[in-house]
XYZ file of C-alpha atoms in Angstrom:
753
model
C 0.000 0.000 0.000
C 2.696 2.655 0.724
C 4.344 2.195 -2.676
C 0.988 2.061 -4.455
C -0.081 5.183 -2.596
C 2.996 7.070 -3.816
C 2.468 5.714 -7.335
C -1.193 6.792 -7.483
C -0.299 10.170 -5.941
C 2.239 10.742 -8.738
C -0.316 9.586 -11.285
C -2.871 12.139 -10.055
C -0.270 14.923 -10.015
C 0.779 14.150 -13.587
C -2.817 13.863 -14.806
C -3.757 17.359 -13.621
C -0.546 18.842 -14.971
C -1.324 17.284 -18.351
C -4.928 18.450 -18.196
C -3.904 22.074 -17.609
C -1.546 22.035 -20.590
C -3.770 20.030 -22.935
C -6.723 22.287 -22.204
C -4.596 25.315 -23.074
C -3.387 23.778 -26.339
C -6.835 22.654 -27.402
C -8.233 26.056 -26.445
C -6.168 27.561 -29.268
C -7.783 25.116 -31.702
C -11.342 25.222 -30.367
C -11.385 28.854 -29.248
C -11.303 30.652 -25.912
C -15.042 31.114 -25.495
C -16.962 29.037 -22.980
C -18.700 26.872 -25.569
C -15.349 25.732 -26.925
C -13.962 25.274 -23.408
C -16.959 23.083 -22.553
C -16.314 20.992 -25.671
C -12.710 20.430 -24.588
C -13.732 19.524 -21.017
C -16.447 17.260 -22.387
C -13.934 15.452 -24.604
C -11.584 14.996 -21.633
C -14.337 13.610 -19.404
C -15.669 11.397 -22.201
C -12.281 9.718 -22.385
C -12.225 9.208 -18.617
C -15.712 7.729 -18.788
C -14.680 5.355 -21.560
C -11.732 4.306 -19.411
C -14.054 3.632 -16.487
C -16.174 1.395 -18.705
C -13.088 -0.417 -19.924
C -11.827 -0.830 -16.376
C -15.207 -2.084 -15.163
C -15.271 -4.718 -17.908
C -11.633 -5.747 -17.737
C -10.463 -5.523 -14.123
C -12.351 -8.490 -12.668
C -11.184 -10.705 -15.504
C -7.611 -10.233 -14.310
C -5.618 -11.550 -11.408
C -4.131 -8.964 -9.006
C -0.770 -9.523 -10.730
C -2.111 -8.750 -14.192
C -4.257 -5.865 -12.948
C -1.238 -4.114 -11.437
C 0.793 -4.842 -14.559
C -2.032 -3.267 -16.576
C -1.878 -0.165 -14.365
C 1.884 0.122 -14.900
C 1.551 -0.264 -18.671
C -1.204 2.364 -18.714
C 1.065 4.827 -16.896
C 3.865 4.183 -19.395
C 1.484 4.781 -22.297
C 0.190 8.044 -20.760
C 3.797 9.182 -20.305
C 4.541 8.447 -23.946
C 1.503 10.393 -25.094
C 2.448 13.355 -22.885
C 5.830 13.533 -24.619
C 4.382 13.522 -28.144
C 1.052 15.285 -27.509
C 2.273 18.704 -28.656
C 2.726 17.433 -32.201
C -0.930 16.470 -32.505
C -2.756 18.807 -30.110
C -0.828 21.959 -31.038
C 1.178 21.520 -34.232
C -1.712 19.876 -36.103
C -4.970 20.910 -34.424
C -4.110 24.356 -33.078
C -1.847 25.436 -35.925
C -3.245 23.744 -39.024
C -6.952 23.236 -38.279
C -7.912 26.240 -36.106
C -10.563 28.132 -38.030
C -10.791 25.407 -40.683
C -13.057 23.213 -38.537
C -16.043 25.202 -37.322
C -18.785 22.713 -36.437
C -19.098 22.109 -32.661
C -19.596 18.405 -33.352
C -16.412 18.263 -35.432
C -14.483 20.261 -32.818
C -15.622 17.882 -30.074
C -14.750 14.860 -32.228
C -11.217 16.091 -32.945
C -10.627 17.033 -29.293
C -11.887 13.591 -28.270
C -9.611 11.922 -30.826
C -6.686 13.889 -29.471
C -7.364 12.910 -25.857
C -9.079 9.529 -26.036
C -5.972 7.372 -25.577
C -4.465 8.978 -22.448
C -7.791 9.790 -20.790
C -9.111 6.269 -21.343
C -6.006 4.867 -19.683
C -6.366 7.372 -16.830
C -10.006 6.353 -16.335
C -9.125 2.657 -16.238
C -6.383 3.073 -13.636
C -8.592 3.069 -10.501
C -10.541 -0.125 -11.372
C -7.222 -1.860 -12.150
C -5.672 -0.770 -8.856
C -8.826 -1.737 -6.982
C -8.535 -5.237 -8.394
C -4.876 -5.391 -7.352
C -5.477 -4.392 -3.702
C -8.753 -6.295 -3.150
C -7.490 -9.073 -0.884
C -10.041 -8.808 1.945
C -13.695 -7.759 1.721
C -13.581 -6.083 5.120
C -10.821 -3.663 4.139
C -11.344 -3.240 0.404
C -13.482 -0.079 0.664
C -10.930 1.500 3.001
C -8.051 0.623 0.664
C -9.826 1.950 -2.416
C -10.805 5.123 -0.570
C -7.256 5.676 0.699
C -5.752 5.200 -2.760
C -8.290 7.451 -4.437
C -7.853 10.067 -1.725
C -4.105 10.177 -2.306
C -4.675 10.283 -6.063
C -6.973 13.277 -5.580
C -4.460 14.944 -3.248
C -1.822 14.462 -5.941
C -4.186 15.978 -8.495
C -4.789 18.982 -6.241
C -1.082 19.517 -5.716
C -0.571 19.109 -9.466
C -3.125 21.846 -10.117
C -1.586 24.210 -7.552
C 2.084 23.647 -8.326
C 1.369 23.303 -12.027
C -0.513 26.589 -12.156
C 1.645 28.573 -9.738
C 5.119 27.216 -10.440
C 5.692 24.615 -13.143
C 3.895 25.918 -16.240
C 5.139 29.442 -15.589
C 8.755 28.282 -15.312
C 8.901 25.330 -17.701
C 6.348 26.270 -20.340
C 3.874 23.792 -21.762
C 6.385 21.389 -23.316
C 8.590 21.287 -20.218
C 5.566 20.689 -17.983
C 4.452 17.756 -20.133
C 7.941 16.264 -19.896
C 7.794 16.487 -16.092
C 4.334 14.863 -16.075
C 5.689 12.025 -18.217
C 8.504 11.488 -15.727
C 6.018 11.220 -12.853
C 3.934 8.694 -14.790
C 7.041 6.597 -15.405
C 7.895 6.780 -11.693
C 4.366 5.552 -10.863
C 4.806 2.653 -13.273
C 8.198 1.749 -11.798
C 6.848 1.710 -8.241
C 3.962 -0.515 -9.304
C 6.282 -2.948 -11.068
C 8.328 -3.447 -7.899
C 5.238 -4.972 -6.250
C 4.504 -7.586 -8.909
C 6.519 -10.457 -7.374
C 4.342 -10.498 -4.256
C 0.954 -10.480 -5.965
C -1.327 -13.420 -6.621
C -1.770 -14.643 -10.187
C -5.119 -16.248 -9.304
C -8.439 -14.570 -10.041
C -10.753 -14.486 -6.958
C -13.825 -16.710 -7.178
C -17.279 -15.081 -6.989
C -18.887 -15.004 -3.577
C -21.557 -17.641 -3.004
C -25.092 -16.311 -3.119
C -26.594 -16.421 0.327
C -30.219 -15.682 -0.371
C -32.089 -12.617 -1.451
C -30.462 -9.690 -3.231
C -31.116 -7.584 -0.132
C -28.564 -9.709 1.709
C -26.023 -9.401 -1.095
C -26.633 -5.644 -1.377
C -27.817 -4.660 2.101
C -27.400 -0.900 1.524
C -29.132 -0.657 -1.836
C -28.435 -1.711 -5.377
C -25.425 -0.668 -7.418
C -27.809 1.039 -9.836
C -29.244 3.206 -7.061
C -25.798 4.207 -5.839
C -24.717 5.058 -9.371
C -27.676 7.459 -9.573
C -26.755 9.035 -6.226
C -23.119 9.371 -7.253
C -24.194 10.986 -10.535
C -26.183 13.628 -8.626
C -23.333 14.140 -6.170
C -20.863 14.593 -9.031
C -23.188 17.087 -10.694
C -23.570 19.203 -7.550
C -19.879 19.375 -6.655
C -18.637 20.267 -10.149
C -21.426 22.802 -10.668
C -20.451 24.316 -7.324
C -16.815 24.392 -8.439
C -17.751 26.328 -11.603
C -19.742 28.786 -9.482
C -16.677 29.257 -7.268
C -14.509 29.973 -10.314
C -16.931 32.617 -11.562
C -17.307 34.293 -8.167
C -13.608 34.251 -7.311
C -12.817 35.459 -10.826
C -14.919 38.564 -10.255
C -13.472 39.121 -6.781
C -9.816 38.378 -7.516
C -9.794 39.208 -11.253
C -9.256 36.457 -13.787
C -5.557 35.694 -14.105
C -3.511 32.614 -14.921
C -3.275 31.589 -11.265
C -6.954 31.872 -10.349
C -8.376 28.702 -11.915
C -5.498 26.479 -10.662
C -6.045 27.953 -7.189
C -9.767 27.156 -7.099
C -9.232 23.744 -8.690
C -6.240 22.935 -6.482
C -7.983 23.911 -3.226
C -11.071 21.977 -4.302
C -9.107 18.804 -5.103
C -6.847 18.986 -2.043
C -9.817 19.422 0.279
C -11.758 16.737 -1.604
C -8.814 14.332 -1.330
C -8.389 15.100 2.365
C -12.080 14.355 2.886
C -11.763 11.042 1.054
C -8.696 10.049 3.092
C -10.322 11.091 6.386
C -13.582 9.243 5.722
C -11.687 6.117 4.634
C -10.296 5.921 8.179
C -13.822 5.977 9.585
C -15.230 3.118 7.542
C -14.534 0.336 10.031
C -16.579 2.181 12.650
C -19.604 2.706 10.377
C -22.183 -0.063 10.167
C -24.570 1.681 7.750
C -22.883 4.198 5.384
C -26.117 5.653 4.006
C -26.796 8.342 6.651
C -23.156 9.429 6.488
C -23.389 9.806 2.702
C -26.516 11.957 2.757
C -25.349 14.104 5.685
C -21.962 14.900 4.165
C -23.418 15.487 0.681
C -26.126 17.904 1.826
C -23.896 19.352 4.526
C -21.239 20.165 1.948
C -23.667 22.165 -0.174
C -25.281 23.906 2.823
C -21.855 24.910 4.145
C -20.771 26.049 0.665
C -23.861 28.258 0.303
C -23.380 29.697 3.813
C -19.732 30.564 3.114
C -20.647 32.235 -0.186
C -23.292 34.308 1.617
C -20.786 35.270 4.303
C -18.178 36.271 1.724
C -20.636 38.340 -0.318
C -21.769 40.103 2.861
C -18.175 40.815 3.975
C -16.812 42.177 0.682
C -17.938 45.805 1.076
C -16.876 45.943 4.729
C -13.588 46.532 6.507
C -11.066 44.916 6.403
C -11.898 42.901 3.268
C -12.711 45.991 1.196
C -9.213 47.329 1.839
C -7.708 44.564 -0.309
C -10.260 43.346 -2.857
C -12.280 46.405 -3.765
C -13.501 46.166 -7.379
C -11.933 49.564 -8.090
C -8.385 48.398 -7.409
C -6.149 45.868 -9.125
C -5.839 42.605 -7.194
C -3.148 40.862 -9.221
C -0.320 41.208 -6.717
C 0.454 41.795 -3.081
C -2.300 41.980 -0.492
C -5.076 41.796 -3.084
C -3.785 38.499 -4.474
C -3.132 37.100 -0.994
C -6.635 38.035 0.173
C -8.153 36.312 -2.862
C -6.209 33.134 -2.103
C -7.287 33.213 1.552
C -10.918 33.742 0.559
C -10.641 30.800 -1.832
C -9.283 28.587 0.948
C -12.073 29.653 3.293
C -14.952 29.365 0.807
C -13.900 26.360 -1.295
C -12.018 24.163 1.168
C -14.556 23.186 3.895
C -17.489 22.202 1.629
C -15.134 20.288 -0.696
C -13.825 18.344 2.302
C -17.327 17.338 3.360
C -18.478 16.285 -0.104
C -15.209 14.413 -0.619
C -16.132 12.224 2.328
C -18.979 10.724 0.316
C -16.686 8.602 -1.902
C -15.556 6.083 0.776
C -19.117 5.815 2.098
C -20.283 4.833 -1.391
C -17.505 2.235 -1.667
C -18.530 0.815 1.716
C -22.087 0.494 0.443
C -21.361 -1.163 -2.922
C -18.350 -3.397 -2.227
C -19.932 -6.678 -1.168
C -18.097 -9.165 -3.395
C -14.335 -9.470 -3.987
C -14.905 -10.949 -7.432
C -16.679 -7.778 -8.691
C -14.588 -5.078 -7.013
C -13.168 -3.690 -10.259
C -16.534 -3.583 -12.001
C -18.221 -1.803 -9.107
C -15.403 0.740 -8.834
C -15.611 1.287 -12.581
C -19.387 1.780 -12.661
C -19.358 4.135 -9.672
C -16.487 6.095 -11.184
C -18.299 6.270 -14.523
C -21.410 7.627 -12.813
C -19.347 10.230 -10.993
C -17.621 11.298 -14.222
C -20.966 11.517 -16.023
C -22.257 13.698 -13.182
C -19.121 15.842 -13.403
C -19.583 16.219 -17.158
C -23.252 17.108 -16.754
C -22.426 19.602 -14.004
C -19.684 21.195 -16.079
C -21.520 21.419 -19.394
C -25.009 22.219 -18.116
C -23.740 24.824 -15.660
C -21.254 26.449 -18.010
C -23.458 26.428 -21.098
C -27.064 26.308 -19.898
C -27.804 27.435 -16.347
C -25.328 30.335 -16.322
C -26.856 31.427 -19.617
C -30.503 31.080 -18.599
C -30.676 31.712 -14.842
C -27.241 33.148 -13.982
C -24.923 32.385 -11.079
C -27.481 33.017 -8.337
C -30.078 30.915 -10.162
C -27.538 28.103 -10.530
C -26.892 28.124 -6.784
C -30.632 27.956 -6.132
C -30.955 25.027 -8.527
C -28.223 23.199 -6.599
C -30.088 23.977 -3.379
C -33.241 22.405 -4.845
C -31.306 19.273 -5.857
C -29.798 19.013 -2.370
C -33.204 19.377 -0.713
C -34.704 16.720 -2.989
C -31.852 14.315 -2.207
C -32.445 14.685 1.522
C -36.228 14.440 1.231
C -35.879 11.276 -0.844
C -33.737 9.686 1.869
C -36.051 10.821 4.663
C -39.130 9.582 2.830
C -37.661 6.157 2.111
C -35.526 5.286 5.113
C -34.962 8.077 7.554
C -38.205 9.646 8.705
C -37.750 11.047 12.172
C -33.972 11.358 11.883
C -33.176 14.755 13.337
C -29.690 15.285 11.825
C -30.983 14.574 8.301
C -34.047 16.771 8.851
C -31.828 19.598 10.058
C -29.585 19.270 6.996
C -32.578 19.300 4.645
C -33.781 22.452 6.410
C -30.332 24.047 6.017
C -30.438 23.461 2.259
C -33.940 24.936 2.211
C -32.723 28.035 4.070
C -29.946 28.440 1.508
C -32.553 28.332 -1.263
C -34.397 31.260 0.337
C -31.406 33.248 1.598
C -29.310 33.311 -1.591
C -29.520 36.718 -3.336
C -30.730 37.229 -6.885
C -28.347 37.908 -9.749
C -28.856 41.687 -9.728
C -28.188 41.948 -5.992
C -25.190 39.607 -6.224
C -23.393 41.487 -9.010
C -24.272 44.916 -7.615
C -22.679 43.980 -4.311
C -19.586 42.452 -5.947
C -19.114 45.609 -8.056
C -19.659 48.049 -5.167
C -22.792 49.765 -6.459
C -23.653 52.778 -4.293
C -26.969 54.584 -3.697
C -27.922 56.890 -6.555
C -25.909 55.040 -9.170
C -27.453 53.404 -12.215
C -26.038 50.140 -13.501
C -26.088 48.195 -16.740
C -24.995 44.611 -16.370
C -25.391 41.266 -18.033
C -24.337 37.684 -17.447
C -24.327 34.652 -19.693
C -22.229 31.587 -20.349
C -19.289 33.707 -21.558
C -18.931 35.905 -18.480
C -20.103 39.039 -16.668
C -20.038 42.709 -17.695
C -21.024 45.556 -15.369
C -21.158 49.335 -15.890
C -21.540 51.491 -12.786
C -22.897 54.887 -13.831
C -22.554 57.806 -11.427
C -25.793 59.162 -12.929
C -24.754 62.810 -13.195
C -27.562 64.726 -14.957
C -26.267 66.536 -18.029
C -22.871 64.807 -17.976
C -23.710 61.607 -19.837
C -22.517 58.152 -18.719
C -19.639 58.293 -16.274
C -18.037 55.401 -14.419
C -15.988 52.219 -14.621
C -16.826 49.401 -17.042
C -16.035 45.973 -15.567
C -15.391 42.887 -17.679
C -14.659 39.648 -15.817
C -13.705 41.584 -12.705
C -11.366 44.018 -14.476
C -12.135 47.741 -14.662
C -9.698 48.494 -17.476
C -12.327 50.508 -19.347
C -14.137 53.703 -18.470
C -16.949 55.781 -19.877
C -16.112 58.494 -21.003
C -13.537 56.486 -22.935
C -9.956 56.426 -21.724
C -7.562 58.409 -23.954
C -5.309 55.386 -24.574
C -8.284 53.405 -25.914
C -9.289 56.176 -28.297
C -5.677 56.638 -29.359
C -5.387 52.928 -30.169
C -8.554 53.109 -32.237
C -7.806 56.322 -34.131
C -4.095 55.854 -34.825
C -4.315 53.287 -37.640
C -7.118 54.993 -39.619
C -5.373 58.373 -39.346
C -2.035 56.963 -40.550
C -3.339 54.743 -43.347
C -3.992 56.587 -46.651
C -7.225 54.680 -47.372
C -8.496 52.748 -44.314
C -11.628 51.217 -45.791
C -11.785 48.068 -43.670
C -10.881 48.015 -39.960
C -10.931 45.017 -37.613
C -10.874 45.548 -33.844
C -10.020 42.607 -31.571
C -11.989 43.433 -28.444
C -14.706 45.983 -27.736
C -14.330 46.609 -24.002
C -15.931 49.855 -22.889
C -16.212 50.876 -26.571
C -13.435 53.454 -26.906
C -11.242 51.584 -29.398
C -13.933 50.651 -31.968
C -15.541 54.087 -31.610
C -12.306 55.908 -32.377
C -11.689 53.529 -35.300
C -14.503 55.350 -37.122
C -12.624 58.645 -37.035
C -11.830 58.594 -40.763
C -14.676 59.179 -43.261
C -12.854 56.795 -45.633
C -13.591 53.865 -43.333
C -16.720 52.080 -44.478
C -16.520 48.979 -42.268
C -15.457 48.621 -38.630
C -15.802 45.045 -37.452
C -15.279 44.635 -33.694
C -15.240 41.229 -31.973
C -15.732 40.751 -28.235
C -15.097 37.490 -26.364
C -17.466 38.286 -23.463
C -21.002 38.456 -24.836
C -22.577 40.454 -21.951
C -20.405 43.421 -22.965
C -22.744 43.928 -25.920
C -25.833 43.583 -23.714
C -24.482 46.159 -21.254
C -23.746 48.519 -24.156
C -27.317 48.127 -25.362
C -28.553 49.261 -21.937
C -26.257 52.294 -21.995
C -27.427 53.152 -25.527
C -31.058 53.065 -24.391
C -30.402 55.625 -21.634
C -28.081 57.785 -23.751
C -29.417 57.629 -27.328
C -27.216 60.524 -28.465
C -23.969 58.985 -27.184
C -21.223 57.211 -29.112
C -22.275 53.727 -27.957
C -25.785 54.248 -29.318
C -24.246 55.541 -32.556
C -22.139 52.399 -32.969
C -25.137 50.145 -32.387
C -27.347 51.841 -35.001
C -24.791 52.970 -37.607
C -24.164 50.252 -40.252
C -20.487 51.247 -40.459
C -19.937 49.467 -37.167
C -20.513 45.744 -36.783
C -20.140 44.690 -33.138
C -20.227 40.941 -32.638
C -19.635 38.284 -30.022
C -16.868 35.791 -30.758
C -13.250 34.759 -30.399
C -11.067 37.292 -32.213
C -8.170 34.934 -32.685
C -10.421 32.270 -34.123
C -12.028 34.870 -36.391
C -8.601 35.647 -37.838
C -8.215 31.977 -38.730
C -11.484 31.923 -40.672
C -12.086 33.390 -44.100
C -9.803 35.318 -46.402
C -10.936 38.925 -45.888
C -8.023 41.330 -45.625
C -8.108 44.512 -43.585
C -6.403 47.846 -44.044
C -6.124 48.292 -40.287
C -6.270 45.697 -37.517
C -6.115 46.819 -33.925
C -6.369 45.201 -30.517
C -8.086 46.747 -27.544
C -5.694 47.233 -24.630
C -5.661 44.253 -22.274
C -3.422 43.705 -19.296
C -0.684 41.192 -20.111
C -1.331 39.542 -16.730
C -4.967 38.747 -17.562
C -6.024 35.133 -18.046
C -5.416 33.933 -21.637
C -3.993 37.338 -22.598
C -0.973 35.444 -23.908
C -3.090 34.304 -26.856
C -3.233 37.938 -28.052
C 0.414 38.789 -27.457
C 2.137 35.672 -28.813
C 4.278 35.517 -31.935
C 1.875 32.993 -33.464
C -1.055 35.388 -33.056
C 0.921 38.226 -34.618
C 1.726 36.012 -37.596
C -2.022 35.431 -38.002
C -2.550 39.191 -38.004
C 0.144 39.673 -40.688
C -1.595 37.221 -42.984
C -4.875 39.152 -42.738
C -3.425 42.598 -43.472
C -4.031 43.989 -46.936
C -0.976 45.330 -48.827
C 0.219 48.365 -46.906
C -1.992 47.400 -43.954
C -1.217 48.429 -40.379
C -1.567 46.583 -37.090
C -1.855 48.655 -33.908
C -1.695 47.365 -30.339
C -0.619 48.439 -26.895
C 2.988 47.574 -26.016
C 2.859 47.340 -22.226
C 5.960 45.224 -21.536
C 9.407 44.655 -22.933
C 8.496 41.101 -23.930
C 5.450 42.322 -25.845
C 7.583 44.856 -27.712
C 10.334 42.314 -28.454
C 7.833 39.735 -29.741
C 6.094 42.328 -31.906
C 9.380 43.516 -33.427
C 10.411 39.918 -34.146
C 7.325 39.406 -36.341
C 6.704 42.628 -38.265
C 9.431 43.752 -40.716
C 8.487 47.388 -40.089
C 7.810 48.206 -36.439
C 7.431 51.469 -34.548
C 6.916 51.969 -30.828
C 5.334 55.362 -30.177
C 6.401 56.937 -26.923
C 5.391 57.738 -24.238
C 2.064 56.062 -25.011
C 3.728 52.663 -25.563
C 1.708 51.931 -28.710
C 3.095 49.605 -31.385
C 2.525 49.834 -35.138
C 3.521 46.954 -37.400
C 3.402 46.370 -41.131
C 4.953 44.478 -44.029
C 5.437 47.851 -45.775
C 7.082 51.120 -44.699
C 4.875 52.852 -42.129
C 3.781 56.369 -43.178
C 4.582 57.893 -39.804
C 5.303 61.614 -39.557
C 4.806 62.872 -35.978
C 4.101 66.453 -37.020
C 1.624 65.407 -39.700
C -0.066 62.992 -37.292
C -0.372 65.745 -34.677
C -2.079 67.919 -37.286
C -4.490 65.098 -38.126
C -5.458 64.752 -34.467
C -6.001 68.528 -34.327
C -8.403 68.605 -37.279
C -11.868 69.820 -36.195
C -13.685 66.755 -37.573
C -11.277 64.375 -35.807
C -11.496 66.261 -32.526
C -15.280 66.361 -32.779
C -15.450 62.595 -33.203
C -13.083 61.891 -30.315
C -14.772 64.582 -28.221
C -17.993 62.569 -28.339
C -16.094 59.731 -26.692
C -14.405 61.921 -24.072
C -14.810 65.671 -24.036
C -12.256 66.099 -21.262
C -9.139 65.049 -23.207
C -7.719 66.522 -26.432
C -3.928 66.279 -26.003
C -3.439 63.160 -28.109
C -0.163 64.505 -29.500
C 1.302 64.096 -26.002
C 0.994 60.314 -26.411
C 3.625 60.275 -29.181
C 5.656 63.367 -28.311
C 8.869 61.400 -27.591
C 11.019 59.926 -30.388
C 9.666 56.608 -31.618
C 11.650 53.373 -31.439
C 12.021 51.944 -34.945
C 12.836 48.497 -36.408
C 13.324 48.089 -40.153
C 14.165 45.120 -42.401
C 17.801 44.175 -42.052
C 18.091 45.623 -38.544
C 18.990 43.348 -35.654
C 15.806 41.984 -34.166
C 14.996 40.499 -30.777
C 13.800 36.921 -30.418
C 10.115 36.289 -29.794
C 9.759 36.347 -26.015
C 6.074 35.361 -25.956
C 4.803 32.237 -27.706
C 1.706 30.077 -27.528
C 3.855 27.444 -25.829
C 5.190 29.831 -23.198
C 3.151 33.017 -22.507
C 5.613 34.354 -19.930
C 3.925 37.674 -19.169
C 0.649 35.907 -18.403
C 2.499 33.896 -15.734
C 3.744 37.139 -14.265
C 4.655 35.822 -10.804
C 7.117 33.348 -12.333
C 8.484 35.719 -14.959
C 8.876 39.243 -13.648
C 7.070 41.616 -15.993
C 9.133 44.629 -17.025
C 6.886 47.369 -18.313
C 8.089 49.792 -20.960
C 9.954 52.725 -19.452
C 7.114 55.119 -20.170
C 4.535 53.339 -18.028
C 4.563 55.938 -15.266
C 4.218 58.802 -17.695
C 1.474 56.972 -19.548
C -0.407 56.557 -16.298
C -0.006 60.269 -15.629
C -1.429 61.087 -19.063
C -4.380 58.791 -18.498
C -5.108 60.631 -15.267
C -5.470 63.997 -17.085
C -9.161 63.354 -17.775
C -9.992 62.601 -14.169
C -9.912 58.796 -14.501
């Protein structure tokens, strides 16, 4: 058991490390929106489910010797796939087929094909190990629970260390190599145990009468249904935690691994703890229902407590929505809140796994099959919780509605138990009542998001939520002044209305430099400043702007309704502008339309998945979609961003002190004096004035000499790639901003923002 425990711990660690990397690689192929992410997760879980079926069918046909040998061979095969996976998942799917394959069914099928081998082997590993350790019926549930608990602890540590340390220091390829090494270590440890294992298959237990005696705690089919519901609730709750903590702590590369890691570590600790209790428990059914419902009730109570505490001292000193929380005390507070809110309920629900094994393991000859079927039911519940929550309930009833749905499921579970077996049981009745209280006490969506975004009396808000995220505009409601306040997208308040000068500068620069900017593509809409300013030239007849977070467009529609004479309303009704929801990078991979100007809305390089819009591979995509003489404009916040940009575009200019990059395959028609005159033209100023009447000194954003790279000049190497987005993993790779950052911030402050 000690060596197997270490082996299965390493296997869990490696599996989560692989999952993090594979999901990133396939996200480039499938897209970064939530529908595509759900397809990738669904393909991963489908493979695990297939492995559970295979394990259920195969394990009990093997002796303990052959079952453990099968586990070792599976680990070797997973290691081999980890080493070669980049060639298929990235080099073929992400590079060659992104944008070519558009059907969700085809995307799912290709993701499944890419993951089916390793995930099937991962799914089969627990039934095989269960067969190997099943030597005594009295201890088999405890052994299986202990092994699975350590596997889950390894997975949690893999998520935490993978997200916080390994991927940020080793990159995707290096992380996969480390995962392969851990799988090989697991295989080696298992092989050392083969000489002591029996080569004889256990005989089936003799039937001793009615099925009730063989299955005294209920049928395997019933427990599979209960495990399915349990798996649904816990994964749906995990997705709710990710959304809430993303708004509180801002979405960054470390947030999802933190939530996932805390969830898995606490879940594994609960499994290990409950496995120690099994010998003292005669009937595991009450323990299952109490811990399942108790986990949800505690989770809902902790969410309520956190939401109540956010606007109050001392929490509001560190995680106020109006401050950045990516470093220092803000980041630390987010991690502590995650531990407090995610850990305890995950521990309780994790305890259910050993209780289920105690209930279903009644025959040594069918141990592997029963483990496999229970695991399959749990995975199916996980898949349903992930896909239905991420794609359906978030979209239809929002985060608060999803929590209430989970409360209803928890109440129904408890009432079903009380009606059938436990009437008069006070602990179970109290837990059912606690879930019912959560159903009533949870706030609605409007109240939840208003509190998380610090809405104050007298303010007017426009917000929206769907499967792709949350957008929230907090309007100070100043009569006669128009909209005024921060615009939040996924917890970030990078945008403002009136529009920030840097956003308008990014939008106007390309059309004012290009001699005939007929077609403009904007990657990102944000608060609206960049696509609005892109219409500054009368020569521009098409401005296509693509936004990854759909509620941004819904929030803009609300603003346009209240301010019909404003620039946002103009963009929504003027056919020159085409604002659409979608993945900008994927849009670049589709079609052959070329643009005179392409520009990217300013995003923080530390934001989650921002590396996909700063990498050399993305910039090469942009180059291919530029018309002859076309210009690409983006913010150049860090030295790595600038170096990567200059490594791709033959002609590159970095305008200072605004830190704005211009790239092209042709000489860039940049004359600072002429550009300053263009910005001073009455028609140009009038257009930009509609976006922000408090700022007109755009020439100050390029008053310093520009940095220039031309063909033949020495060029830096690409510092940011799809395989290693270093700036996104900013805690592992110190981010050095361009020297003008402080002055840029001072310029942004000139308009009162």
